[in-house]
């Protein structure tokens, strides 16, 4: 099987695609996104996001239920499926079940303005 040129070509192609898909890529930056990162940091504390997530810069935010949020501002995807952009991040925070039904993150009742400010804070984590 390893000597078959078609198999070798297919394996090389798949490896090439995997390398492209997993390469270092920056998420879409906040550019014209409107959100208050300082207020967002306070909201992260108020909504107790650190009970589930390890969040740098937030005292006591050392949860291990959800993924750590270190460098979340540079990730390509949210929850492995949703393109990471400020608007998508805010939508995810506001209603993660609407954004990706059946995922583990519950809806926390976070209004849109708060979600945008939290997203602005998360984009400072690079």
PDB file of C-alpha atoms in Angstrom:
ATOM      1  CA  UNK A   1       0.000   0.000   0.000  1.00  0.00           C
ATOM      2  CA  UNK A   2       2.862   2.420   0.800  1.00  0.00           C
ATOM      3  CA  UNK A   3       4.380   1.845  -2.665  1.00  0.00           C
ATOM      4  CA  UNK A   4       1.192   2.811  -4.485  1.00  0.00           C
ATOM      5  CA  UNK A   5       1.746   6.310  -6.013  1.00  0.00           C
ATOM      6  CA  UNK A   6      -1.971   7.171  -5.772  1.00  0.00           C
ATOM      7  CA  UNK A   7      -2.021   6.385  -2.053  1.00  0.00           C
ATOM      8  CA  UNK A   8       1.156   8.402  -1.470  1.00  0.00           C
ATOM      9  CA  UNK A   9      -0.316  11.354  -3.377  1.00  0.00           C
ATOM     10  CA  UNK A  10      -3.548  11.175  -1.399  1.00  0.00           C
ATOM     11  CA  UNK A  11      -1.677  11.028   1.940  1.00  0.00           C
ATOM     12  CA  UNK A  12       0.576  13.940   0.919  1.00  0.00           C
ATOM     13  CA  UNK A  13      -2.474  15.970  -0.125  1.00  0.00           C
ATOM     14  CA  UNK A  14      -4.274  15.295   3.147  1.00  0.00           C
ATOM     15  CA  UNK A  15      -1.192  16.218   5.164  1.00  0.00           C
ATOM     16  CA  UNK A  16      -0.850  19.432   3.159  1.00  0.00           C
ATOM     17  CA  UNK A  17      -4.476  20.351   3.821  1.00  0.00           C
ATOM     18  CA  UNK A  18      -4.041  19.603   7.517  1.00  0.00           C
ATOM     19  CA  UNK A  19      -1.012  21.873   7.690  1.00  0.00           C
ATOM     20  CA  UNK A  20      -2.896  24.698   5.963  1.00  0.00           C
ATOM     21  CA  UNK A  21      -5.897  24.312   8.279  1.00  0.00           C
ATOM     22  CA  UNK A  22      -3.826  24.219  11.438  1.00  0.00           C
ATOM     23  CA  UNK A  23      -1.266  26.848  10.552  1.00  0.00           C
ATOM     24  CA  UNK A  24      -0.832  29.943  12.683  1.00  0.00           C
ATOM     25  CA  UNK A  25      -3.484  32.443  11.722  1.00  0.00           C
ATOM     26  CA  UNK A  26      -4.669  35.553  13.448  1.00  0.00           C
ATOM     27  CA  UNK A  27      -8.329  35.995  14.194  1.00  0.00           C
ATOM     28  CA  UNK A  28     -10.056  38.981  12.680  1.00  0.00           C
ATOM     29  CA  UNK A  29      -9.060  41.897  14.902  1.00  0.00           C
ATOM     30  CA  UNK A  30     -11.496  44.236  16.604  1.00  0.00           C
ATOM     31  CA  UNK A  31     -10.892  47.001  13.975  1.00  0.00           C
ATOM     32  CA  UNK A  32     -14.236  48.822  13.905  1.00  0.00           C
ATOM     33  CA  UNK A  33     -15.783  46.719  16.662  1.00  0.00           C
ATOM     34  CA  UNK A  34     -17.436  48.801  19.381  1.00  0.00           C
ATOM     35  CA  UNK A  35     -16.877  47.471  22.882  1.00  0.00           C
ATOM     36  CA  UNK A  36     -15.346  48.606  26.170  1.00  0.00           C
ATOM     37  CA  UNK A  37     -12.572  46.184  27.142  1.00  0.00           C
ATOM     38  CA  UNK A  38     -12.176  47.621  30.665  1.00  0.00           C
ATOM     39  CA  UNK A  39     -15.863  47.234  31.362  1.00  0.00           C
ATOM     40  CA  UNK A  40     -15.652  43.778  29.779  1.00  0.00           C
ATOM     41  CA  UNK A  41     -12.997  42.698  32.290  1.00  0.00           C
ATOM     42  CA  UNK A  42     -15.293  43.762  35.137  1.00  0.00           C
ATOM     43  CA  UNK A  43     -18.211  41.921  33.532  1.00  0.00           C
ATOM     44  CA  UNK A  44     -16.130  38.744  33.248  1.00  0.00           C
ATOM     45  CA  UNK A  45     -15.763  38.928  37.027  1.00  0.00           C
ATOM     46  CA  UNK A  46     -19.445  39.804  37.602  1.00  0.00           C
ATOM     47  CA  UNK A  47     -20.731  36.948  35.438  1.00  0.00           C
ATOM     48  CA  UNK A  48     -18.255  34.557  37.134  1.00  0.00           C
ATOM     49  CA  UNK A  49     -16.797  33.388  33.822  1.00  0.00           C
ATOM     50  CA  UNK A  50     -13.718  32.262  35.760  1.00  0.00           C
ATOM     51  CA  UNK A  51     -15.771  29.545  37.452  1.00  0.00           C
ATOM     52  CA  UNK A  52     -15.529  27.596  34.193  1.00  0.00           C
ATOM     53  CA  UNK A  53     -12.613  29.230  32.356  1.00  0.00           C
ATOM     54  CA  UNK A  54      -8.991  29.984  33.180  1.00  0.00           C
ATOM     55  CA  UNK A  55      -8.734  33.670  32.224  1.00  0.00           C
ATOM     56  CA  UNK A  56      -5.444  35.572  32.436  1.00  0.00           C
ATOM     57  CA  UNK A  57      -5.598  38.888  34.251  1.00  0.00           C
ATOM     58  CA  UNK A  58      -8.741  37.977  36.204  1.00  0.00           C
ATOM     59  CA  UNK A  59      -8.105  37.108  39.854  1.00  0.00           C
ATOM     60  CA  UNK A  60      -9.571  33.729  40.800  1.00  0.00           C
ATOM     61  CA  UNK A  61     -10.515  32.875  37.201  1.00  0.00           C
ATOM     62  CA  UNK A  62      -9.008  29.421  37.179  1.00  0.00           C
ATOM     63  CA  UNK A  63     -11.901  27.188  36.148  1.00  0.00           C
ATOM     64  CA  UNK A  64     -11.298  24.043  34.157  1.00  0.00           C
ATOM     65  CA  UNK A  65     -14.788  23.146  32.914  1.00  0.00           C
ATOM     66  CA  UNK A  66     -14.498  25.207  29.719  1.00  0.00           C
ATOM     67  CA  UNK A  67     -11.344  25.838  27.721  1.00  0.00           C
ATOM     68  CA  UNK A  68      -8.713  28.251  29.007  1.00  0.00           C
ATOM     69  CA  UNK A  69      -9.082  31.645  27.358  1.00  0.00           C
ATOM     70  CA  UNK A  70      -5.369  32.410  27.068  1.00  0.00           C
ATOM     71  CA  UNK A  71      -4.719  34.011  23.661  1.00  0.00           C
ATOM     72  CA  UNK A  72      -8.375  33.667  22.667  1.00  0.00           C
ATOM     73  CA  UNK A  73      -7.986  36.932  20.758  1.00  0.00           C
ATOM     74  CA  UNK A  74      -5.639  35.208  18.299  1.00  0.00           C
ATOM     75  CA  UNK A  75      -7.557  31.986  17.762  1.00  0.00           C
ATOM     76  CA  UNK A  76      -9.001  31.249  14.349  1.00  0.00           C
ATOM     77  CA  UNK A  77     -12.173  29.562  15.618  1.00  0.00           C
ATOM     78  CA  UNK A  78     -14.569  29.780  18.535  1.00  0.00           C
ATOM     79  CA  UNK A  79     -15.530  26.339  19.863  1.00  0.00           C
ATOM     80  CA  UNK A  80     -13.651  24.815  16.941  1.00  0.00           C
ATOM     81  CA  UNK A  81     -16.383  25.669  14.414  1.00  0.00           C
ATOM     82  CA  UNK A  82     -17.242  29.370  14.336  1.00  0.00           C
ATOM     83  CA  UNK A  83     -14.876  31.827  12.646  1.00  0.00           C
ATOM     84  CA  UNK A  84     -13.387  34.028  15.355  1.00  0.00           C
ATOM     85  CA  UNK A  85     -14.439  37.618  14.757  1.00  0.00           C
ATOM     86  CA  UNK A  86     -15.549  40.260  17.242  1.00  0.00           C
ATOM     87  CA  UNK A  87     -19.176  40.024  16.142  1.00  0.00           C
ATOM     88  CA  UNK A  88     -19.153  36.217  16.279  1.00  0.00           C
ATOM     89  CA  UNK A  89     -17.484  36.297  19.697  1.00  0.00           C
ATOM     90  CA  UNK A  90     -20.155  38.677  21.024  1.00  0.00           C
ATOM     91  CA  UNK A  91     -22.923  36.496  19.544  1.00  0.00           C
ATOM     92  CA  UNK A  92     -21.319  33.417  21.125  1.00  0.00           C
ATOM     93  CA  UNK A  93     -21.187  35.081  24.550  1.00  0.00           C
ATOM     94  CA  UNK A  94     -24.752  36.336  24.271  1.00  0.00           C
ATOM     95  CA  UNK A  95     -26.234  32.982  23.239  1.00  0.00           C
ATOM     96  CA  UNK A  96     -23.781  30.114  22.741  1.00  0.00           C
ATOM     97  CA  UNK A  97     -26.615  27.642  22.179  1.00  0.00           C
ATOM     98  CA  UNK A  98     -27.977  29.667  19.265  1.00  0.00           C
ATOM     99  CA  UNK A  99     -24.483  30.024  17.800  1.00  0.00           C
ATOM    100  CA  UNK A 100     -23.704  26.295  18.084  1.00  0.00           C
ATOM    101  CA  UNK A 101     -26.628  24.183  19.332  1.00  0.00           C
ATOM    102  CA  UNK A 102     -25.749  21.427  21.767  1.00  0.00           C
ATOM    103  CA  UNK A 103     -22.354  22.755  22.850  1.00  0.00           C
ATOM    104  CA  UNK A 104     -21.390  22.618  26.529  1.00  0.00           C
ATOM    105  CA  UNK A 105     -21.568  26.359  27.257  1.00  0.00           C
ATOM    106  CA  UNK A 106     -24.909  27.373  28.744  1.00  0.00           C
ATOM    107  CA  UNK A 107     -26.779  30.557  27.951  1.00  0.00           C
ATOM    108  CA  UNK A 108     -25.899  32.915  30.803  1.00  0.00           C
ATOM    109  CA  UNK A 109     -28.466  35.650  30.115  1.00  0.00           C
ATOM    110  CA  UNK A 110     -25.777  38.116  29.049  1.00  0.00           C
ATOM    111  CA  UNK A 111     -27.295  41.050  27.119  1.00  0.00           C
ATOM    112  CA  UNK A 112     -25.804  42.164  23.801  1.00  0.00           C
ATOM    113  CA  UNK A 113     -24.025  45.271  25.166  1.00  0.00           C
ATOM    114  CA  UNK A 114     -22.346  43.257  27.919  1.00  0.00           C
ATOM    115  CA  UNK A 115     -21.436  40.524  25.417  1.00  0.00           C
ATOM    116  CA  UNK A 116     -19.776  43.115  23.170  1.00  0.00           C
ATOM    117  CA  UNK A 117     -17.769  44.526  26.074  1.00  0.00           C
ATOM    118  CA  UNK A 118     -16.701  41.043  27.187  1.00  0.00           C
ATOM    119  CA  UNK A 119     -15.677  40.242  23.601  1.00  0.00           C
ATOM    120  CA  UNK A 120     -13.630  43.478  23.511  1.00  0.00           C
ATOM    121  CA  UNK A 121     -11.833  42.332  26.685  1.00  0.00           C
ATOM    122  CA  UNK A 122     -11.244  38.833  25.314  1.00  0.00           C
ATOM    123  CA  UNK A 123      -9.603  40.361  22.236  1.00  0.00           C
ATOM    124  CA  UNK A 124      -6.977  41.890  24.524  1.00  0.00           C
ATOM    125  CA  UNK A 125      -5.858  38.343  25.411  1.00  0.00           C
ATOM    126  CA  UNK A 126      -3.164  37.804  22.793  1.00  0.00           C
TER     127      UNK A 126
END
